[in-house]
């Protein structure tokens, strides 16, 4: 939120510089990110002065240029020679001169005035037109000042009343809607100044001059939904003249980034940013039946808003209607055909307090976020509507004329009472960590507009104003006292108090995550972190992750963020696509994150089960080249076996042995070819494979992607069963034997490895596949595997007979279980 320094000074007297003010607000919890100087005319007309044209002669080498001499110092210095091409330049004129070194602006472009030669004649400045210095739009000729009292050398900034201001960018926390206006900030600043012994005078705009001009011309108001509109106020003003706002009002709005529109709309914006009360102005001639009805929309009704967009209304959307049609989405956005135009003469001003939940839901449903809805969603002061209405009416009468008509309408179904809070001094001192003097506590409380209704030695009974929706508990009051007292004024103690904690499952989980992260990062992987919210379109055609199992958001920010992710896959593919589009094709990534699902078959009322589940997952993605080509190494593309090796290295690092897992080939709507990992008990702990081209095409990825997703909780559980043990080094040498096997093409190396391991459990140490052949000289449906085995007895050297016996057992098992034959 932008706060104008000069606007703030309308409500509080202080002598702080803009930067000192920023520091004070930051210490109050209103963190100020930047302080920027702004001017009503860009550049502030620096270097531009009034000048008197002493002579004006035709240029000898041009039919349109003139050589002038101009006095810019009232005779104190030599006049300047300036070549000018304006058709209206003449001697005796008072003009605006841009001196050497002056910077002129044309939008974002800058133009430096410097000494130059024009057709052989030196020129030491420039005579300016309106559009060249930003005071108008005319370029018909130079500016000629009619005011004879303006002397040479008078700064142009004083002639054109350039308004200078400072804008502070204040980052509001969601709970501090009371500070979402200049008066709200002034109220906080006043408390800070009082605490720091600085005199300040907080003054709210006076509305005592408000009076009814006419006793007729009223309009009827009916509030059908008082829950969504607990207070609705309004007034009729007739005979207004809509036009341009005065300079002071335009300058204030421009300073905070608001575009002036017309006098009436600018007044409503001024009230909004002054005292945090949104107003809406209707053209009275467009209100049919002279009646306003505040009610819910009819389901499916169409309504065109100010931006020209036709919107479909929900039955819960609160609308401001006349006797025939809707005029405005209450608290959110106005209608296209009910607003104020230059031809408007009679207006109805609305000042209301709407239910925050109702406004928030409507704004999300319609995809709208306005300055009004921002404030209504967080809860404005319900006791401020009439004051704001009177303040606005007085401004309308002052700027646009007109007569205030009776009566002022105020429908307040259930007046908001202040929040009652009991504050104990001991509690306050304990929660702050310092004993603050009671008088200081009371001074801060009263300076924050909190009333002390009862006082004892130990307690204060407080009434917190209704606009402080975030202060309803003793701890909230303690926070208010502390931020004004100053966090930096609470000293550190010499002692440290802490409670011991035991190492739990979460610690182990985080330790293992860090262990794996370090391992993958050392291998050249990058960790990614994607949004848990994703698009439902990703799941519409999937069976593995069906769309009906998505956890849907009630009020999504957009269709692309409408559901919780069921898998880490699509976020990872988005990251890959993002990098590939920026010429980074060789990628290795990993991610830890939670995935979510919904099971409609589970009864939500069942105590032991819930329809929603949340699972911790880990994903690994690889694509592109394993190594880029160089003089020492040829380029090689990543394959699925590279990913598989990475995954098994992770298992090994976590102490999960291969014999604890089972693998089977899968093909699904995610993988064109893949593997599923399960425990010996049959629990699925992850998958690995080649992502289907149909999915990659949808993500605009034109190269193969290899993906693995693991159930991280299950992995951690398996790892926790690991027991570290050691054995002596073997006393004998290992023996290596190779087999060339002819197998059916459906047999995998995993099958071969499993059979060999089960046939020789005692001596077998290692099995590796070092060659695969399919092609000519083999019968159809067959392939050849060349397998190497390491046999070793830890205690003695193996004899030939032992080796032969083991190999025979292995060969027999391979023949019997897999139909293998030796080549």
Tab-separated table of N, CA and C in Angstrom, residues 658-765:
chain	number	residue	atom	x	y	z
A	658	UNK	N	18.762	-55.102	-2.023
A	658	UNK	CA	17.939	-55.468	-3.187
A	658	UNK	C	17.005	-56.622	-2.861
A	659	UNK	N	17.466	-57.547	-2.007
A	659	UNK	CA	16.619	-58.707	-1.706
A	659	UNK	C	15.425	-58.358	-0.821
A	660	UNK	N	15.367	-57.084	-0.336
A	660	UNK	CA	14.197	-56.643	0.429
A	660	UNK	C	13.080	-56.154	-0.480
A	661	UNK	N	13.389	-55.992	-1.780
A	661	UNK	CA	12.437	-55.420	-2.720
A	661	UNK	C	12.118	-56.410	-3.829
A	662	UNK	N	10.935	-56.237	-4.373
A	662	UNK	CA	10.544	-56.994	-5.564
A	662	UNK	C	10.246	-55.997	-6.665
A	663	UNK	N	10.530	-56.398	-7.911
A	663	UNK	CA	10.285	-55.510	-9.048
A	663	UNK	C	9.467	-56.238	-10.098
A	664	UNK	N	8.600	-55.492	-10.749
A	664	UNK	CA	7.877	-56.065	-11.888
A	664	UNK	C	7.680	-54.986	-12.940
A	665	UNK	N	7.661	-55.413	-14.188
A	665	UNK	CA	7.493	-54.471	-15.300
A	665	UNK	C	6.051	-53.986	-15.345
A	666	UNK	N	5.904	-52.711	-15.676
A	666	UNK	CA	4.559	-52.131	-15.807
A	666	UNK	C	4.501	-51.252	-17.053
A	667	UNK	N	3.318	-51.085	-17.569
A	667	UNK	CA	3.038	-50.102	-18.620
A	667	UNK	C	1.722	-49.452	-18.238
A	668	UNK	N	1.707	-48.138	-18.200
A	668	UNK	CA	0.511	-47.439	-17.721
A	668	UNK	C	0.296	-46.184	-18.549
A	669	UNK	N	-0.687	-45.360	-18.126
A	669	UNK	CA	-0.918	-44.106	-18.839
A	669	UNK	C	0.117	-43.053	-18.458
A	670	UNK	N	1.059	-43.408	-17.556
A	670	UNK	CA	2.176	-42.526	-17.196
A	670	UNK	C	3.445	-42.970	-17.917
A	671	UNK	N	3.716	-44.281	-17.879
A	671	UNK	CA	4.949	-44.826	-18.445
A	671	UNK	C	4.666	-45.642	-19.712
A	672	UNK	N	5.501	-45.461	-20.725
A	672	UNK	CA	5.445	-46.366	-21.869
A	672	UNK	C	6.128	-47.681	-21.514
A	673	UNK	N	7.091	-47.626	-20.606
A	673	UNK	CA	7.767	-48.812	-20.092
A	673	UNK	C	8.296	-48.468	-18.711
A	674	UNK	N	8.024	-49.314	-17.738
A	674	UNK	CA	8.431	-48.937	-16.400
A	674	UNK	C	8.564	-50.106	-15.459
A	675	UNK	N	8.959	-49.806	-14.223
A	675	UNK	CA	9.148	-50.802	-13.173
A	675	UNK	C	8.389	-50.335	-11.932
A	676	UNK	N	7.797	-51.287	-11.242
A	676	UNK	CA	7.156	-51.000	-9.966
A	676	UNK	C	7.956	-51.680	-8.858
A	677	UNK	N	8.286	-50.909	-7.813
A	677	UNK	CA	9.000	-51.458	-6.656
A	677	UNK	C	7.992	-51.783	-5.560
A	678	UNK	N	8.109	-52.981	-5.007
A	678	UNK	CA	7.261	-53.359	-3.875
A	678	UNK	C	8.126	-54.027	-2.819
A	679	UNK	N	7.628	-53.987	-1.582
A	679	UNK	CA	8.307	-54.722	-0.507
A	679	UNK	C	7.958	-56.201	-0.638
A	680	UNK	N	8.635	-57.007	0.107
A	680	UNK	CA	8.308	-58.438	0.087
A	680	UNK	C	6.892	-58.689	0.568
A	681	UNK	N	6.361	-57.739	1.343
A	681	UNK	CA	4.981	-57.874	1.799
A	681	UNK	C	3.958	-57.393	0.786
A	682	UNK	N	4.427	-56.880	-0.347
A	682	UNK	CA	3.522	-56.468	-1.419
A	682	UNK	C	3.158	-54.998	-1.420
A	683	UNK	N	3.725	-54.189	-0.513
A	683	UNK	CA	3.403	-52.765	-0.471
A	683	UNK	C	4.171	-52.013	-1.557
A	684	UNK	N	3.438	-51.222	-2.328
A	684	UNK	CA	4.053	-50.427	-3.394
A	684	UNK	C	4.836	-49.260	-2.776
A	685	UNK	N	6.121	-49.155	-3.132
A	685	UNK	CA	6.914	-48.045	-2.592
A	685	UNK	C	7.409	-47.099	-3.681
A	686	UNK	N	7.068	-47.383	-4.952
A	686	UNK	CA	7.481	-46.444	-5.991
A	686	UNK	C	7.460	-47.045	-7.374
A	687	UNK	N	7.656	-46.174	-8.350
A	687	UNK	CA	7.705	-46.586	-9.752
A	687	UNK	C	8.841	-45.863	-10.448
A	688	UNK	N	9.228	-46.411	-11.594
A	688	UNK	CA	10.321	-45.823	-12.380
A	688	UNK	C	10.082	-46.180	-13.831
A	689	UNK	N	10.359	-45.245	-14.737
A	689	UNK	CA	10.178	-45.597	-16.136
A	689	UNK	C	10.336	-44.446	-17.098
A	690	UNK	N	9.915	-44.708	-18.345
A	690	UNK	CA	9.991	-43.733	-19.440
A	690	UNK	C	8.630	-43.064	-19.564
A	691	UNK	N	8.589	-41.747	-19.418
A	691	UNK	CA	7.317	-41.022	-19.467
A	691	UNK	C	6.736	-41.108	-20.871
A	692	UNK	N	5.433	-41.357	-20.942
A	692	UNK	CA	4.762	-41.524	-22.229
A	692	UNK	C	4.843	-40.265	-23.093
A	693	UNK	N	4.961	-40.474	-24.397
A	693	UNK	CA	5.057	-39.345	-25.328
A	693	UNK	C	3.803	-38.486	-25.330
A	694	UNK	N	2.633	-39.093	-25.073
A	694	UNK	CA	1.392	-38.313	-25.064
A	694	UNK	C	1.415	-37.252	-23.960
A	695	UNK	N	2.003	-37.607	-22.819
A	695	UNK	CA	2.129	-36.648	-21.711
A	695	UNK	C	3.165	-35.587	-22.046
A	696	UNK	N	4.304	-36.020	-22.601
A	696	UNK	CA	5.364	-35.072	-22.956
A	696	UNK	C	4.874	-34.081	-24.006
A	697	UNK	N	4.102	-34.561	-24.967
A	697	UNK	CA	3.585	-33.679	-26.015
A	697	UNK	C	2.663	-32.620	-25.432
A	698	UNK	N	1.855	-33.012	-24.441
A	698	UNK	CA	0.963	-32.066	-23.787
A	698	UNK	C	1.745	-30.974	-23.062
A	699	UNK	N	2.959	-31.320	-22.604
A	699	UNK	CA	3.809	-30.368	-21.891
A	699	UNK	C	4.783	-29.648	-22.823
A	700	UNK	N	4.676	-29.889	-24.150
A	700	UNK	CA	5.574	-29.281	-25.150
A	700	UNK	C	7.029	-29.685	-24.922
A	701	UNK	N	7.242	-30.954	-24.593
A	701	UNK	CA	8.593	-31.493	-24.425
A	701	UNK	C	8.842	-32.484	-25.560
A	702	UNK	N	9.926	-32.276	-26.321
A	702	UNK	CA	10.198	-33.084	-27.513
A	702	UNK	C	11.330	-34.082	-27.326
A	703	UNK	N	11.764	-34.331	-26.103
A	703	UNK	CA	12.844	-35.281	-25.865
A	703	UNK	C	12.427	-36.239	-24.754
A	704	UNK	N	13.012	-37.451	-24.733
A	704	UNK	CA	12.592	-38.443	-23.723
A	704	UNK	C	12.871	-37.948	-22.303
A	705	UNK	N	11.966	-38.298	-21.397
A	705	UNK	CA	12.118	-37.962	-19.979
A	705	UNK	C	11.970	-39.248	-19.171
A	706	UNK	N	12.890	-39.462	-18.229
A	706	UNK	CA	12.884	-40.647	-17.375
A	706	UNK	C	12.541	-40.193	-15.958
A	707	UNK	N	11.593	-40.902	-15.355
A	707	UNK	CA	11.003	-40.406	-14.107
A	707	UNK	C	10.901	-41.527	-13.081
A	708	UNK	N	11.150	-41.154	-11.841
A	708	UNK	CA	10.953	-42.073	-10.719
A	708	UNK	C	10.237	-41.337	-9.605
A	709	UNK	N	9.242	-41.993	-9.001
A	709	UNK	CA	8.564	-41.423	-7.843
A	709	UNK	C	8.515	-42.479	-6.743
A	710	UNK	N	8.978	-42.095	-5.553
A	710	UNK	CA	9.053	-43.013	-4.418
A	710	UNK	C	8.178	-42.525	-3.274
A	711	UNK	N	7.571	-43.467	-2.576
A	711	UNK	CA	6.832	-43.167	-1.350
A	711	UNK	C	7.871	-42.962	-0.248
A	712	UNK	N	8.143	-41.697	0.104
A	712	UNK	CA	9.254	-41.399	0.998
A	712	UNK	C	9.018	-41.942	2.410
A	713	UNK	N	7.784	-41.928	2.870
A	713	UNK	CA	7.501	-42.484	4.204
A	713	UNK	C	7.830	-43.971	4.252
A	714	UNK	N	7.476	-44.698	3.184
A	714	UNK	CA	7.762	-46.138	3.137
A	714	UNK	C	9.267	-46.387	3.061
A	715	UNK	N	9.979	-45.547	2.309
A	715	UNK	CA	11.439	-45.672	2.198
A	715	UNK	C	12.097	-45.457	3.562
A	716	UNK	N	11.636	-44.427	4.274
A	716	UNK	CA	12.189	-44.132	5.599
A	716	UNK	C	11.926	-45.297	6.551
A	717	UNK	N	10.755	-45.883	6.459
A	717	UNK	CA	10.407	-47.014	7.327
A	717	UNK	C	11.307	-48.211	7.040
A	718	UNK	N	11.559	-48.476	5.766
A	718	UNK	CA	12.450	-49.581	5.416
A	718	UNK	C	13.868	-49.310	5.902
A	719	UNK	N	14.301	-48.059	5.743
A	719	UNK	CA	15.666	-47.705	6.141
A	719	UNK	C	15.855	-47.817	7.649
A	720	UNK	N	14.776	-47.542	8.391
A	720	UNK	CA	14.884	-47.572	9.856
A	720	UNK	C	15.138	-48.984	10.385
A	721	UNK	N	14.842	-50.010	9.571
A	721	UNK	CA	15.063	-51.395	9.986
A	721	UNK	C	16.509	-51.833	9.785
A	722	UNK	N	17.296	-50.972	9.134
A	722	UNK	CA	18.685	-51.316	8.833
A	722	UNK	C	19.484	-51.457	10.126
A	723	UNK	N	20.259	-52.523	10.199
A	723	UNK	CA	21.159	-52.728	11.336
A	723	UNK	C	22.588	-52.790	10.814
A	724	UNK	N	23.437	-51.955	11.355
A	724	UNK	CA	24.825	-51.907	10.922
A	724	UNK	C	25.589	-53.059	11.554
A	725	UNK	N	26.269	-53.825	10.738
A	725	UNK	CA	27.083	-54.942	11.230
A	725	UNK	C	28.395	-54.980	10.446
A	726	UNK	N	29.327	-55.737	10.944
A	726	UNK	CA	30.602	-55.840	10.227
A	726	UNK	C	31.079	-57.284	10.264
A	727	UNK	N	31.901	-57.643	9.300
A	727	UNK	CA	32.522	-58.965	9.244
A	727	UNK	C	34.002	-58.791	8.920
A	728	UNK	N	34.790	-59.803	9.245
A	728	UNK	CA	36.200	-59.757	8.898
A	728	UNK	C	36.378	-59.824	7.389
A	729	UNK	N	37.469	-59.308	6.907
A	729	UNK	CA	37.783	-59.420	5.491
A	729	UNK	C	37.973	-60.888	5.119
A	730	UNK	N	37.533	-61.262	3.904
A	730	UNK	CA	37.698	-62.668	3.490
A	730	UNK	C	39.169	-63.088	3.512
A	731	UNK	N	39.409	-64.355	3.857
A	731	UNK	CA	40.770	-64.894	3.908
A	731	UNK	C	41.185	-65.522	2.589
A	732	UNK	N	40.254	-65.577	1.637
A	732	UNK	CA	40.524	-66.250	0.360
A	732	UNK	C	40.242	-65.316	-0.807
A	733	UNK	N	40.661	-65.741	-2.002
A	733	UNK	CA	40.435	-64.972	-3.213
A	733	UNK	C	39.104	-65.370	-3.844
A	734	UNK	N	38.416	-64.408	-4.471
A	734	UNK	CA	37.162	-64.747	-5.160
A	734	UNK	C	37.429	-65.497	-6.464
A	735	UNK	N	36.380	-66.168	-6.940
A	735	UNK	CA	36.441	-66.904	-8.200
A	735	UNK	C	35.367	-66.344	-9.124
A	736	UNK	N	35.745	-66.120	-10.385
A	736	UNK	CA	34.801	-65.566	-11.344
A	736	UNK	C	34.445	-66.623	-12.376
A	737	UNK	N	33.155	-66.760	-12.654
A	737	UNK	CA	32.676	-67.686	-13.682
A	737	UNK	C	31.641	-66.957	-14.540
A	738	UNK	N	31.664	-67.274	-15.860
A	738	UNK	CA	30.733	-66.652	-16.802
A	738	UNK	C	29.840	-67.707	-17.414
A	739	UNK	N	28.642	-67.293	-17.769
A	739	UNK	CA	27.694	-68.150	-18.472
A	739	UNK	C	27.095	-67.380	-19.639
A	740	UNK	N	26.968	-68.055	-20.796
A	740	UNK	CA	26.264	-67.497	-21.945
A	740	UNK	C	24.952	-68.244	-22.057
A	741	UNK	N	23.834	-67.541	-21.868
A	741	UNK	CA	22.520	-68.170	-21.770
A	741	UNK	C	21.642	-67.759	-22.929
A	742	UNK	N	20.908	-68.726	-23.453
A	742	UNK	CA	19.897	-68.455	-24.465
A	742	UNK	C	18.550	-68.493	-23.768
A	743	UNK	N	17.821	-67.369	-23.837
A	743	UNK	CA	16.585	-67.219	-23.065
A	743	UNK	C	15.470	-66.682	-23.936
A	744	UNK	N	14.246	-66.867	-23.457
A	744	UNK	CA	13.105	-66.216	-24.117
A	744	UNK	C	13.217	-64.706	-23.949
A	745	UNK	N	12.726	-63.960	-24.921
A	745	UNK	CA	12.843	-62.494	-24.865
A	745	UNK	C	12.031	-61.899	-23.723
A	746	UNK	N	11.102	-62.666	-23.189
A	746	UNK	CA	10.269	-62.143	-22.087
A	746	UNK	C	10.986	-62.205	-20.749
A	747	UNK	N	12.086	-62.950	-20.682
A	747	UNK	CA	12.828	-63.102	-19.429
A	747	UNK	C	13.699	-61.865	-19.207
A	748	UNK	N	13.676	-61.335	-18.000
A	748	UNK	CA	14.494	-60.160	-17.669
A	748	UNK	C	15.730	-60.574	-16.891
A	749	UNK	N	16.680	-59.637	-16.817
A	749	UNK	CA	17.876	-59.906	-16.029
A	749	UNK	C	17.511	-60.046	-14.553
A	750	UNK	N	16.490	-59.346	-14.131
A	750	UNK	CA	16.035	-59.492	-12.757
A	750	UNK	C	15.619	-60.919	-12.447
A	751	UNK	N	14.967	-61.573	-13.424
A	751	UNK	CA	14.575	-62.974	-13.239
A	751	UNK	C	15.813	-63.856	-13.121
A	752	UNK	N	16.784	-63.605	-14.013
A	752	UNK	CA	18.018	-64.404	-14.002
A	752	UNK	C	18.750	-64.231	-12.673
A	753	UNK	N	18.852	-63.007	-12.230
A	753	UNK	CA	19.567	-62.713	-10.983
A	753	UNK	C	18.883	-63.377	-9.797
A	754	UNK	N	17.553	-63.344	-9.794
A	754	UNK	CA	16.798	-63.946	-8.694
A	754	UNK	C	17.019	-65.452	-8.629
A	755	UNK	N	16.984	-66.134	-9.792
A	755	UNK	CA	17.147	-67.590	-9.830
A	755	UNK	C	18.556	-67.987	-9.393
A	756	UNK	N	19.564	-67.240	-9.870
A	756	UNK	CA	20.955	-67.559	-9.505
A	756	UNK	C	21.151	-67.377	-8.002
A	757	UNK	N	20.604	-66.294	-7.461
A	757	UNK	CA	20.768	-66.011	-6.029
A	757	UNK	C	20.104	-67.073	-5.170
A	758	UNK	N	18.949	-67.571	-5.597
A	758	UNK	CA	18.252	-68.589	-4.809
A	758	UNK	C	18.922	-69.954	-4.935
A	759	UNK	N	19.626	-70.191	-6.039
A	759	UNK	CA	20.289	-71.485	-6.244
A	759	UNK	C	21.570	-71.595	-5.421
A	760	UNK	N	22.275	-70.499	-5.240
A	760	UNK	CA	23.534	-70.542	-4.480
A	760	UNK	C	23.552	-69.361	-3.502
A	761	UNK	N	23.108	-69.606	-2.311
A	761	UNK	CA	22.974	-68.544	-1.330
A	761	UNK	C	24.274	-68.306	-0.560
A	762	UNK	N	25.069	-69.390	-0.360
A	762	UNK	CA	26.224	-69.286	0.534
A	762	UNK	C	27.440	-68.666	-0.131
A	763	UNK	N	27.765	-69.062	-1.334
A	763	UNK	CA	29.013	-68.651	-1.959
A	763	UNK	C	28.862	-67.459	-2.918
A	764	UNK	N	27.669	-67.254	-3.421
A	764	UNK	CA	27.481	-66.202	-4.434
A	764	UNK	C	27.621	-64.812	-3.805
A	765	UNK	N	28.476	-63.980	-4.387
A	765	UNK	CA	28.682	-62.628	-3.894
A	765	UNK	C	28.139	-61.561	-4.842
